GROMACS .gro file of C-alpha atoms in nm:
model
  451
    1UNK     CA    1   2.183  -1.227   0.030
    2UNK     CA    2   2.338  -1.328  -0.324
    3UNK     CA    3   2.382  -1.048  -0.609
    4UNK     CA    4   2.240  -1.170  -0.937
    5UNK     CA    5   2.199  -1.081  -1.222
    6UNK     CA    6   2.095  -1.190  -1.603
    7UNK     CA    7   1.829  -1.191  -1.808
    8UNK     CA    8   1.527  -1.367  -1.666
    9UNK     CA    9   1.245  -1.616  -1.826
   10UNK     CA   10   0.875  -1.439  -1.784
   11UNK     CA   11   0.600  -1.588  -1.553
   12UNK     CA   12   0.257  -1.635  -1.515
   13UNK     CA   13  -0.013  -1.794  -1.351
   14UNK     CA   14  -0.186  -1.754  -0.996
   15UNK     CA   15  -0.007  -1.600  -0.712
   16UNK     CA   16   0.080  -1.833  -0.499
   17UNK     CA   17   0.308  -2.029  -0.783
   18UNK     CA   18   0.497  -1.722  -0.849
   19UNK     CA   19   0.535  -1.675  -0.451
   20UNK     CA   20   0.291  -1.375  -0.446
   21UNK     CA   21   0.048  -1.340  -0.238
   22UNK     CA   22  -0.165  -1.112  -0.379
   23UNK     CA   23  -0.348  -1.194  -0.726
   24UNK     CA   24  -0.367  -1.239  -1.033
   25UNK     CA   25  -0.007  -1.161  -1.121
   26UNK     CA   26   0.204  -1.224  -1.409
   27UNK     CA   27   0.616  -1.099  -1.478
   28UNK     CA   28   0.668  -0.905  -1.825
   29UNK     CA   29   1.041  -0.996  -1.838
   30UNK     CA   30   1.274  -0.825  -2.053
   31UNK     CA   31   1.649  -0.885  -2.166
   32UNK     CA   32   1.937  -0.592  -2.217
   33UNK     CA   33   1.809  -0.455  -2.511
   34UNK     CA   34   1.463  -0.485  -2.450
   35UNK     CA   35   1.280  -0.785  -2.618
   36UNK     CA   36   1.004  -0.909  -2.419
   37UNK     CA   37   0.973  -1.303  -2.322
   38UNK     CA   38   0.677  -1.401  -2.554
   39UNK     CA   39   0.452  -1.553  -2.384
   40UNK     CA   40   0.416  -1.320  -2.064
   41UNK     CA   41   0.246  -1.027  -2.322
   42UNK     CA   42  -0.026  -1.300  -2.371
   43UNK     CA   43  -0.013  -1.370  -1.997
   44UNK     CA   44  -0.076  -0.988  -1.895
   45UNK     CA   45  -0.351  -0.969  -2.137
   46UNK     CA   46  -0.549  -1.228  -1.983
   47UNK     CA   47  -0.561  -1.122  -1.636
   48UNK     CA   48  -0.923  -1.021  -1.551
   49UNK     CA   49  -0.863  -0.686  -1.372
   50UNK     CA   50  -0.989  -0.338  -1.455
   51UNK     CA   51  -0.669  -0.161  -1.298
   52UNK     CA   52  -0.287  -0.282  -1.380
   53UNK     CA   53  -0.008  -0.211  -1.128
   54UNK     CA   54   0.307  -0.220  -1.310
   55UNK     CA   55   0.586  -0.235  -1.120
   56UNK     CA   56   0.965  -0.235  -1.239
   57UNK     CA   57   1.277  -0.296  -0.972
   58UNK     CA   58   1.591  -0.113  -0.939
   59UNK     CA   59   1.925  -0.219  -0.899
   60UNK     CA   60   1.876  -0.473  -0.697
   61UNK     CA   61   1.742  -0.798  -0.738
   62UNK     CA   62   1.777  -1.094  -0.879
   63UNK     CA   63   1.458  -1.297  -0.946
   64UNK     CA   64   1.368  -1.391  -0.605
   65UNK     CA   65   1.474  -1.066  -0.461
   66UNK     CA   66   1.255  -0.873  -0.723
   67UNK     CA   67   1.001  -1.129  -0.613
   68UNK     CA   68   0.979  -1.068  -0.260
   69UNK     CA   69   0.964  -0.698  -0.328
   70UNK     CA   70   0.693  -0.726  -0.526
   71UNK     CA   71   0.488  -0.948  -0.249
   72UNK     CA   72   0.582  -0.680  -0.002
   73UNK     CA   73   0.500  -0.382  -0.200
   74UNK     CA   74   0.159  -0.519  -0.326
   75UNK     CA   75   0.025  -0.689  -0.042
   76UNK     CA   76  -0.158  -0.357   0.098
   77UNK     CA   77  -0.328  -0.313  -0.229
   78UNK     CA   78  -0.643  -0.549  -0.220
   79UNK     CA   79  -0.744  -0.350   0.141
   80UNK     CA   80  -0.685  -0.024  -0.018
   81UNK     CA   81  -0.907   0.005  -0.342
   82UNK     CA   82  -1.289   0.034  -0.440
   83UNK     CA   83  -1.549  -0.210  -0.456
   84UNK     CA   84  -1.561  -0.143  -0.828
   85UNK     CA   85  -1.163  -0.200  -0.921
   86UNK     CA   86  -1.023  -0.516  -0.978
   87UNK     CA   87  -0.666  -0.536  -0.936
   88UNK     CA   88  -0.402  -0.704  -1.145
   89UNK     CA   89  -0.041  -0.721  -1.091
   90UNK     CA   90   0.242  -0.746  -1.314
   91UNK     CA   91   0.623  -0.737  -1.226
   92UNK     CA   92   0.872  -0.579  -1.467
   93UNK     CA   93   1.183  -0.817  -1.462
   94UNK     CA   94   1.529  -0.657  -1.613
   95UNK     CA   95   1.859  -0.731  -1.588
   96UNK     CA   96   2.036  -0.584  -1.336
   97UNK     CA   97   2.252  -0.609  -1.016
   98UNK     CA   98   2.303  -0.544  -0.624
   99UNK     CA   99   2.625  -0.582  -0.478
  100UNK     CA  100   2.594  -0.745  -0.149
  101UNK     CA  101   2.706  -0.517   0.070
  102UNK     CA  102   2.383  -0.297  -0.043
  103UNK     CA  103   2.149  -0.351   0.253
  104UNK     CA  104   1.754  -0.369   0.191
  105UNK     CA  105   1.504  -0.269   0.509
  106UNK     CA  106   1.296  -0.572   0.576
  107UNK     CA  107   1.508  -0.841   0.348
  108UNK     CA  108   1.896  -0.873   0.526
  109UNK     CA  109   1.924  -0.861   0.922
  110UNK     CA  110   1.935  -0.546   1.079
  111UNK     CA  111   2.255  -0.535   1.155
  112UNK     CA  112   2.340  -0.499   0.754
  113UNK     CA  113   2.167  -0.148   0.825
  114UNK     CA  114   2.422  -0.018   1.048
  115UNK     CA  115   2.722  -0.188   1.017
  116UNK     CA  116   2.948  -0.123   0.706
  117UNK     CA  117   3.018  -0.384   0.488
  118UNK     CA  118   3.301  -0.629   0.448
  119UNK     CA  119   3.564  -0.381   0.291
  120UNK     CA  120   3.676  -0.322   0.006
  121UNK     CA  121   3.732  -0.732  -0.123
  122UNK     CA  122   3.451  -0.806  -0.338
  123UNK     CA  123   3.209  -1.137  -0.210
  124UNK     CA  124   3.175  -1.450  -0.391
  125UNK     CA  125   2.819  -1.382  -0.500
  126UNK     CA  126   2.889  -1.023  -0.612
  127UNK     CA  127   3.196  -1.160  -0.787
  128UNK     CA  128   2.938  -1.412  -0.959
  129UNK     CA  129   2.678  -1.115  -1.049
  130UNK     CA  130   2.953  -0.895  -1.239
  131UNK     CA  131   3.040  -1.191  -1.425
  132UNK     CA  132   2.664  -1.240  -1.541
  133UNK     CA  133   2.674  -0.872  -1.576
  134UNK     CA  134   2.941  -0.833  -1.777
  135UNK     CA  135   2.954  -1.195  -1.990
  136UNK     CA  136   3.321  -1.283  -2.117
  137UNK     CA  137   3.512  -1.053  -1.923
  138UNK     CA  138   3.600  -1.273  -1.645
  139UNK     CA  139   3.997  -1.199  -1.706
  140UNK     CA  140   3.942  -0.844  -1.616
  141UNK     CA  141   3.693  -0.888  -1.337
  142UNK     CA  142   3.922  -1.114  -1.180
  143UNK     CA  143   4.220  -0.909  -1.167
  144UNK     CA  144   3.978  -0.586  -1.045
  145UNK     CA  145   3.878  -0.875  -0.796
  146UNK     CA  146   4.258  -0.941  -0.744
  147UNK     CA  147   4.320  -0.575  -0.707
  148UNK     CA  148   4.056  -0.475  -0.446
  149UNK     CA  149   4.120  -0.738  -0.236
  150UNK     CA  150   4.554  -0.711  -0.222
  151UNK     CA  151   4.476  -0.326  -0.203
  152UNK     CA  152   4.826  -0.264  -0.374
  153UNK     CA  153   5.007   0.101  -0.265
  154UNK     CA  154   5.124   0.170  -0.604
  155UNK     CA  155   5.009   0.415  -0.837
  156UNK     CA  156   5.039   0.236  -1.145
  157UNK     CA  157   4.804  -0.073  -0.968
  158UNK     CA  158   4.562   0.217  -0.908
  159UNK     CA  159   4.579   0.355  -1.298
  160UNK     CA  160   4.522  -0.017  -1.383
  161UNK     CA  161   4.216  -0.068  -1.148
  162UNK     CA  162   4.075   0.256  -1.311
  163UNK     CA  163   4.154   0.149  -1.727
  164UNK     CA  164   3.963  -0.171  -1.630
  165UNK     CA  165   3.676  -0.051  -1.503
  166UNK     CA  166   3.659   0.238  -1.767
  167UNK     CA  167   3.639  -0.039  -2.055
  168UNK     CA  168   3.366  -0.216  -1.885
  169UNK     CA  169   3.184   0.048  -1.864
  170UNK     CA  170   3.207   0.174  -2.178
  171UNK     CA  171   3.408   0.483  -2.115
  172UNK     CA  172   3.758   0.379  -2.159
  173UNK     CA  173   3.733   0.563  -2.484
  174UNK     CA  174   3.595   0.851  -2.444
  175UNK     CA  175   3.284   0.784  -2.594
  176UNK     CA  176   3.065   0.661  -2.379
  177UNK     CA  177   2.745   0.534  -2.438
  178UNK     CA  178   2.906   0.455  -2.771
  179UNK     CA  179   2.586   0.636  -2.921
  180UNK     CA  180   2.828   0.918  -3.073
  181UNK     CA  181   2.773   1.167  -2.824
  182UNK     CA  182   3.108   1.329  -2.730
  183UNK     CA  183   3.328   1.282  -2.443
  184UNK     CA  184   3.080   1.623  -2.298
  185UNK     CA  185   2.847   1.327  -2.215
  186UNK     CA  186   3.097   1.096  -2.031
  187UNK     CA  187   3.047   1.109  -1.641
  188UNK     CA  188   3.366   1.287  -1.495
  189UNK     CA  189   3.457   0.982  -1.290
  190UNK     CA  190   3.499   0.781  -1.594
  191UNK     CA  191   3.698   1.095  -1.773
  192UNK     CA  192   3.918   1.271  -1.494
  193UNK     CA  193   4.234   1.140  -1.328
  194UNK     CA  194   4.153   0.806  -1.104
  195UNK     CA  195   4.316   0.943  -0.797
  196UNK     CA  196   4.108   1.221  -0.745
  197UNK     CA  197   3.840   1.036  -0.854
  198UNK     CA  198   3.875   0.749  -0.576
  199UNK     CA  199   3.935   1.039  -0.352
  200UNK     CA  200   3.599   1.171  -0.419
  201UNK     CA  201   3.427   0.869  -0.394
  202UNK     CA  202   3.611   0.714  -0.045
  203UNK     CA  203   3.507   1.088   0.067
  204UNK     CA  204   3.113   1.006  -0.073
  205UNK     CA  205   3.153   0.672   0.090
  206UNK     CA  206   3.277   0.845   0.432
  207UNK     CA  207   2.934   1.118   0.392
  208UNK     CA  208   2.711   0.794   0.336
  209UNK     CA  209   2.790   0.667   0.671
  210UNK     CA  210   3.066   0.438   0.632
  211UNK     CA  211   3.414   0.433   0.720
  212UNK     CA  212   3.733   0.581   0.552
  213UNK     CA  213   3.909   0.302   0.558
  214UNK     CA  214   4.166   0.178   0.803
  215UNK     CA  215   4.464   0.407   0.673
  216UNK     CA  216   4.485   0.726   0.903
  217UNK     CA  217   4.647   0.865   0.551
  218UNK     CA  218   4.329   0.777   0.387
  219UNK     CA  219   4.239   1.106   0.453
  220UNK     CA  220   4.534   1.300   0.251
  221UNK     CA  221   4.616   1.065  -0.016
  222UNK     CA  222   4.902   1.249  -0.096
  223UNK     CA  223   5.000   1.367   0.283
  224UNK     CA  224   5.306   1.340   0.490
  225UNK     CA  225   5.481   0.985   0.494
  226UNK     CA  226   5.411   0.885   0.093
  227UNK     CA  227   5.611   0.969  -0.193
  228UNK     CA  228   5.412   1.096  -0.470
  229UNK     CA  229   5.372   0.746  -0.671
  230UNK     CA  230   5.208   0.561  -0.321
  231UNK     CA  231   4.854   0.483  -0.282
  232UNK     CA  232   4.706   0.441   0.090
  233UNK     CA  233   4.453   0.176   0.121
  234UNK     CA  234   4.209   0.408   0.203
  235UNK     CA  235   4.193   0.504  -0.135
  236UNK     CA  236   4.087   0.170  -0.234
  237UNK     CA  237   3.742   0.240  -0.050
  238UNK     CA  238   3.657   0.489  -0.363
  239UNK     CA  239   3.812   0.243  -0.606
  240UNK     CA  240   3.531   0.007  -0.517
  241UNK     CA  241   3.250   0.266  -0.552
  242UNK     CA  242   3.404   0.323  -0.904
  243UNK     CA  243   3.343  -0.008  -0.973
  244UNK     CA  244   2.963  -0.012  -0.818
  245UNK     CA  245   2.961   0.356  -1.023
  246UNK     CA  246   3.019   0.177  -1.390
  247UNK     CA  247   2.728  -0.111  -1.291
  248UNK     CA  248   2.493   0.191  -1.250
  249UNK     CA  249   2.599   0.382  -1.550
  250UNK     CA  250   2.572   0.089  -1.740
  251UNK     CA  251   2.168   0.030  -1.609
  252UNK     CA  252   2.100   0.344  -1.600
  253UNK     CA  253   2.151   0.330  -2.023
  254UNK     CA  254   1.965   0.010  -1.964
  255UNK     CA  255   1.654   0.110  -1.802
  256UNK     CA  256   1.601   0.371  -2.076
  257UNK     CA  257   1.639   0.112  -2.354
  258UNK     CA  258   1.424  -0.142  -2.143
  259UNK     CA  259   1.140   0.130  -2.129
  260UNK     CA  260   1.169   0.273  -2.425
  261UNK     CA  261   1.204  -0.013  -2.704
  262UNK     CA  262   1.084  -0.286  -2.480
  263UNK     CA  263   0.793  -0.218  -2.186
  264UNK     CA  264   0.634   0.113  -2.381
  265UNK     CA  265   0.559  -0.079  -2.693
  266UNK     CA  266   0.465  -0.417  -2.502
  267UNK     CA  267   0.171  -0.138  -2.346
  268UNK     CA  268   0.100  -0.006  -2.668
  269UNK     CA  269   0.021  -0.365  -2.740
  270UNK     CA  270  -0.186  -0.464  -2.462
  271UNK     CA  271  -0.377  -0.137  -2.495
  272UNK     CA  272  -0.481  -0.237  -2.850
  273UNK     CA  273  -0.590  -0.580  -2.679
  274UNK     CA  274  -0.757  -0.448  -2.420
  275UNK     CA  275  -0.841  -0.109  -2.459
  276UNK     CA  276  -1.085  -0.045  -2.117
  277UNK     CA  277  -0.785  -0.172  -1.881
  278UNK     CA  278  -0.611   0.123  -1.683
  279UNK     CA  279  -0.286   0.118  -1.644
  280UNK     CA  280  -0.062   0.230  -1.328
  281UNK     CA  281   0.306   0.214  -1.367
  282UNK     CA  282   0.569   0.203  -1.087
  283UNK     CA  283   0.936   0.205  -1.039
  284UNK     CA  284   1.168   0.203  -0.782
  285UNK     CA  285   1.529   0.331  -0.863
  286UNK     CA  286   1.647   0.300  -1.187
  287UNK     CA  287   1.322   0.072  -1.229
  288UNK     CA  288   1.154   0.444  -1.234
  289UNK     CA  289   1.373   0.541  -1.528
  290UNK     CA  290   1.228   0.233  -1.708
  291UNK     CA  291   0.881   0.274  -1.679
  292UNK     CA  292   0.915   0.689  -1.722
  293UNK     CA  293   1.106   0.639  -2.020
  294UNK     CA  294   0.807   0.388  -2.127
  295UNK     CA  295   0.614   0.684  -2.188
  296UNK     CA  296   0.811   0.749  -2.488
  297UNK     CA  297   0.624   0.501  -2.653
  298UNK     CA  298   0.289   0.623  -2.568
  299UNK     CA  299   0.088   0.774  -2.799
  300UNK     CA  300  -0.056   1.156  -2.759
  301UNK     CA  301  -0.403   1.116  -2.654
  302UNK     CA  302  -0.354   0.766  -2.571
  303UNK     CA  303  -0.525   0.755  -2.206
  304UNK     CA  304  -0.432   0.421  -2.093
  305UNK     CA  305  -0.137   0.488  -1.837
  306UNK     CA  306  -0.364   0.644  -1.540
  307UNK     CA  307  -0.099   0.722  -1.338
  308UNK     CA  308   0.298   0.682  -1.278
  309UNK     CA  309   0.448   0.682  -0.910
  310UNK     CA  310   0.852   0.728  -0.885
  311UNK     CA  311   1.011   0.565  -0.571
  312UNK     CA  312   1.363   0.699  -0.518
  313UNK     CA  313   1.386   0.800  -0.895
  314UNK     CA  314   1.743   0.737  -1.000
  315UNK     CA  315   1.680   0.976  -1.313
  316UNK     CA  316   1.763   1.347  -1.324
  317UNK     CA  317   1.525   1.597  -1.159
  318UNK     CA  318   1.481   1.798  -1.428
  319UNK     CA  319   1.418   1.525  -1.636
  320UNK     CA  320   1.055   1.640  -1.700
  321UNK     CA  321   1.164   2.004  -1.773
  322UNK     CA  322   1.063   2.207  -2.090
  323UNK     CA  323   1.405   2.423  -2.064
  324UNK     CA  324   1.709   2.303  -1.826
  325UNK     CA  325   1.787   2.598  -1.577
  326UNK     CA  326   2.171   2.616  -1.681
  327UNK     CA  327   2.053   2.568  -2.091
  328UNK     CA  328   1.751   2.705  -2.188
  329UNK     CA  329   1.778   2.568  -2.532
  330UNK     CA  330   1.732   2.239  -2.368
  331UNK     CA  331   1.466   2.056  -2.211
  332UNK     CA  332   1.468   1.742  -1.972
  333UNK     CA  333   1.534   1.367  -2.170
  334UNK     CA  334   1.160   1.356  -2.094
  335UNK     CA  335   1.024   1.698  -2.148
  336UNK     CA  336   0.663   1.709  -2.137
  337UNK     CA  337   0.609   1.379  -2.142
  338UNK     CA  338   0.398   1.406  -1.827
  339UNK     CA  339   0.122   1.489  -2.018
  340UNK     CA  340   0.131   1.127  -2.214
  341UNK     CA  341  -0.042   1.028  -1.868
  342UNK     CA  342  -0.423   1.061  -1.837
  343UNK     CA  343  -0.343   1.108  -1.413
  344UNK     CA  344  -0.026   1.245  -1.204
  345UNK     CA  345   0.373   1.186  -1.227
  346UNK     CA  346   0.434   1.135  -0.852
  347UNK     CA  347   0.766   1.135  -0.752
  348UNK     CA  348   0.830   1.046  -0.395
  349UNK     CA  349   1.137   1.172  -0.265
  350UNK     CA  350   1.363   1.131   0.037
  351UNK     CA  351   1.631   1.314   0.194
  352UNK     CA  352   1.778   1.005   0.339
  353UNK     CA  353   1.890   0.849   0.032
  354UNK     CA  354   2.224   0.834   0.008
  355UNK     CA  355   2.278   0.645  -0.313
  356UNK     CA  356   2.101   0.969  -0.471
  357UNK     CA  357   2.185   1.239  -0.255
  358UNK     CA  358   2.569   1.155  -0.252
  359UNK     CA  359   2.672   0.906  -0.473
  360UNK     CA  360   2.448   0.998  -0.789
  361UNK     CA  361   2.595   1.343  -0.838
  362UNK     CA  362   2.917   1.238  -0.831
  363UNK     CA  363   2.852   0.955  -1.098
  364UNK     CA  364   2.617   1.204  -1.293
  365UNK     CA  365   2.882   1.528  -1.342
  366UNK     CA  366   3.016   1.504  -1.699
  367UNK     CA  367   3.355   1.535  -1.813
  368UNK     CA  368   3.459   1.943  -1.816
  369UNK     CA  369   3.257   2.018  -1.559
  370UNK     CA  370   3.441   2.338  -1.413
  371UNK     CA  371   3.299   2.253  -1.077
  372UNK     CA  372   3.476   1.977  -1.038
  373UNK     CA  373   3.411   1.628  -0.892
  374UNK     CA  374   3.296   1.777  -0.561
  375UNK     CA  375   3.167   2.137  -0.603
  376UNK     CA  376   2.769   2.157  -0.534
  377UNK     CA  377   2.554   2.209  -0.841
  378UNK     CA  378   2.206   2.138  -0.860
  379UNK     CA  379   2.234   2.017  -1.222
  380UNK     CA  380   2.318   1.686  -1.150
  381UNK     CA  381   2.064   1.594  -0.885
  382UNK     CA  382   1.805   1.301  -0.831
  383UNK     CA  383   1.424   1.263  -0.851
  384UNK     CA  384   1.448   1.069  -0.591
  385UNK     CA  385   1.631   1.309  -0.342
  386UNK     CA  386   1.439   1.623  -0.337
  387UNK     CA  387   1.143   1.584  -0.634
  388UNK     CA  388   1.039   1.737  -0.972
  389UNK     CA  389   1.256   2.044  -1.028
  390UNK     CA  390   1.202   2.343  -1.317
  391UNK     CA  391   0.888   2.243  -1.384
  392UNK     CA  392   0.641   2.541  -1.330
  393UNK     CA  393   0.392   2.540  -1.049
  394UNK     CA  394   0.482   2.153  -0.940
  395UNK     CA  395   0.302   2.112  -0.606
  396UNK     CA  396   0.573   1.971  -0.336
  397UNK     CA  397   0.351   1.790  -0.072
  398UNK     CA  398   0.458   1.615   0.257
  399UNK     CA  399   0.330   1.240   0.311
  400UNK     CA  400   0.088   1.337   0.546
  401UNK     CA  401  -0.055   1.566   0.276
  402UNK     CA  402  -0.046   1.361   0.049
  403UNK     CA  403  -0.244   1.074   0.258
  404UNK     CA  404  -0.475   1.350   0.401
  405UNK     CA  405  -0.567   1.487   0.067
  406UNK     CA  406  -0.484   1.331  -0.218
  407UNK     CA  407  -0.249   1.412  -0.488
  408UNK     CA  408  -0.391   1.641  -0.795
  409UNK     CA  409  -0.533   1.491  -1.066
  410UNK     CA  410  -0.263   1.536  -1.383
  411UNK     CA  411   0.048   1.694  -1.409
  412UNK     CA  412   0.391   1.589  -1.181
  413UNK     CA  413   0.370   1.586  -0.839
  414UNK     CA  414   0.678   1.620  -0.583
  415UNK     CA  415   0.614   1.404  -0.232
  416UNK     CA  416   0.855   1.415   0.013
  417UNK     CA  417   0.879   1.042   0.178
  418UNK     CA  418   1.121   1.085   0.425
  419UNK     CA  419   0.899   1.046   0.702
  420UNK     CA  420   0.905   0.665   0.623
  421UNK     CA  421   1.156   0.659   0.393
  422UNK     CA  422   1.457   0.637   0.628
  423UNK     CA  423   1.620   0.345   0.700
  424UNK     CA  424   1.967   0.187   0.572
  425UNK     CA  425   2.331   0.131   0.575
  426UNK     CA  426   2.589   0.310   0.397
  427UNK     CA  427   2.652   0.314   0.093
  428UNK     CA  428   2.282   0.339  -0.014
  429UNK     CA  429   2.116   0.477   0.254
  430UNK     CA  430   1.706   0.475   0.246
  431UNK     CA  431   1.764   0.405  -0.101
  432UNK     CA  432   1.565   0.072  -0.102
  433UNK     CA  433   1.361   0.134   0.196
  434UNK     CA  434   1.043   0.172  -0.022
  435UNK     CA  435   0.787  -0.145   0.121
  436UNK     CA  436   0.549   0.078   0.323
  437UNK     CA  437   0.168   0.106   0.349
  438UNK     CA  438   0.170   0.445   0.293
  439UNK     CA  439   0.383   0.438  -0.033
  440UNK     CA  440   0.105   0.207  -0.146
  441UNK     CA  441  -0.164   0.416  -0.033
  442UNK     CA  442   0.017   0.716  -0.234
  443UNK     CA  443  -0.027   0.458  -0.535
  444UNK     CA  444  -0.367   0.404  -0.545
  445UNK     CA  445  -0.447   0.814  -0.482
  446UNK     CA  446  -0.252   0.876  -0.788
  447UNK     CA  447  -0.506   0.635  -0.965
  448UNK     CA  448  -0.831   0.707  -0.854
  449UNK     CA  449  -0.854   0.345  -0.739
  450UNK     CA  450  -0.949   0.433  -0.359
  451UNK     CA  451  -1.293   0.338  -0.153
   0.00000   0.00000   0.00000
């Protein structure tokens, strides 16, 4: 399936013409820095429903993609609720990207689930996103293209690979975000020496499931047989997860400027419009960034957003946190923000998730760490991996729990999903293996909107 990417023209109108089958439905689309299309506001406002499920995508989809997730992940909904709610649905549409060799349960064949991609050379259609992604760099995307695909064994080739991708990401200074934060803030893999971090990431790659590479030196880049300036191919396994690493780091700043200055105040404005409809937001991935970083733009007191359900959160688990574990003079980018929600933060968690159990640490450990690229240290994990952490008295609930029972009223809520959440290929693992009935079924406990 093609990687896309791009900002996207908002939709509206029944179902069916936006290829969902579930309705009514309209798209809020957004661009980069958050401005909303302006006609899908007025579109969301007129949908007769008492209940709005807001849904924003991760990493990847294009429009369709986003699309078909959307007409998966809703269609258990109407069987699921109340005589008394009526449902509307609304897809959050962002710019953002997929490689191809990403595999999603239920959209590419199975065999994308267990066999590793097509090396290290980058496809056609991924070639075609990072352009979109990256507008007017094509020079340097090409030669990264050039240089992933020729796999060159010198050292200076490597250095090269890793200045380019630094400068698209923004990091190639030092800086960044660019927002004046210090080079403290700068993930390690943009900061520390590109050897070791390819290194780290072919060994990531390798604990995801896939393979080293074909080198047998891939293993001990600097091992018998090399001088100290060669580069086995192996290493150009990690070189290519740098490269997917700077598309994340660069949504992941996205999603939180998306939420924050563009899908918060769009619900501030539709709750002044229509101040009686509830509102239930979800995200998958770094699509659950977006909408928790919405919150920001609630009001205290507010009581429109009923409820907020995380899928494979690609935010930090102590994100909700009052005081950080290793700082206690610092809270979580979303400290008590929780209580902006008149209902639960339910984060639903899996152990199988690669992306977030392996590859987000890495990309997530700043620059100094002592630790190191690969030392353990719970500082730097996922949401999405193992729940709400350092938040006091957080109840951590299995599915069947969580089905059984319910999840409590207010407050954030830890689910572990792994029971369903399970399938997919390396690099991502489970990661995007989030269209179950039960996932919906955890929805609509979080909002009070069962029979």
């Amino acid at each position: 399936m093609a990687a896309r990417t791009g900002g996207m023209a908002g939709a509206a109108g029944t179902a069916g013409a936006a290829g969902i089958g579930v309705g009514p439905y309209a798209e809020l689309a957004f661009d980069a820095e958050g401005d909303p299309d302006g006609a899908a506001l007025r579109a969301v406002a007129a949908l007769e429903a008492t209940d709005l499920l807001v849904f924003a995508h991760g990493w990847n989809s294009e429009r369709s993609t986003s699309t078909r997730l959307y007409d998966r992940f809703f269609a258990p909904f109407p069987g699921l609720v109340g005589p008394g709610v009526r449902l509307g649905y609304v897809g959050v549409v962002w710019p953002s990207i997929r490689f191809s060799d990403e595999p999603i349960p239920d959209f590419d064949s199975p065999a994308a689930l267990t066999e590793p991609g097509d090396g290290t050379a980058l496809d056609p259609a991924t070639r075609e996103a990072l352009g979109a992604f990256w507008p007017g760099r094509g020079a340097e995307l090409d030669r990264i293209a050039e240089l992933l695909r020729e796999r060159p064994g010198s050292a200076e080739a490597l250095a090269e690979f890793g200045t380019l991708v630094r400068e698209l990401a923004g990091a190639g200074d030092g800086s960044g975000s660019g927002s004046g934060s210090g080079s403290r803030e700068v993930p390690a893999i943009f900061a520390e020496d590109v050897r070791t971090v390819c290194r780290a990431l072919a060994d990531g790659f390798a604990a995801a499931g896939g393979p080293t590479g074909e080198d047998p030196a891939a293993e001990d880049p600097a091992g018998p047989g090399f001088a100290l300036g060669d580069v086995p191919r192996g290493l150009w396994r990690g070189a290519k997860e740098l490269l997917r690493q700077a598309t994340y780091y660069q949504m992941k700043k996205r999603a939180g400027v998306v939420g924050e200055r563009g899908l918060g105040p769009v619900l501030a404005e539709l709750a002044g419009r229509r101040p009686d409809l509830r509102v239930h937001l979800i995200g998958h991935s770094f699509g659950a960034r977006l909408v928790s970083f919405a919150l920001r733009a609630v009001p205290d007191g507010a009581g429109y957003v009923k409820s907020v359900t995380l899928l494979q959160g690609a935010f930090s688990h102590y994100a909700f946190t009052d005081r950080l574990p290793h700082d206690r003079d610092r809270g979580g980018a979303l400290r008590g923000l929780q209580h902006r929600v008149d209902g639960p933060v339910v984060a639903c968690h899996s152990a199988h998730d690669a992306a977030l159990g392996v590859f987000y640490p890495l990309a997530s450990r700043t620059a100094g760490d002592s630790a190191g690229l690969l030392g353990f240290d719970e500082r730097w994990g996922a949401v999405g991996y193992d729940g709400v952490q350092a938040v006091p008295d957080v109840p951590r609930l299995t599915l069947d729990q969580a089905l059984r029972d319910g999840v409590p009223a207010a407050g954030c809520v830890s689910v572990d999903t792994a029971s369903v959440v399970r399938r997919g290929g390396p690099p991502a693992g489970a990661h995007s293996d989030i269209c179950h009935p039960e996932l919906a079924r955890v929805v609509v406990s979080a909002g009070r909107m069962g029979r």
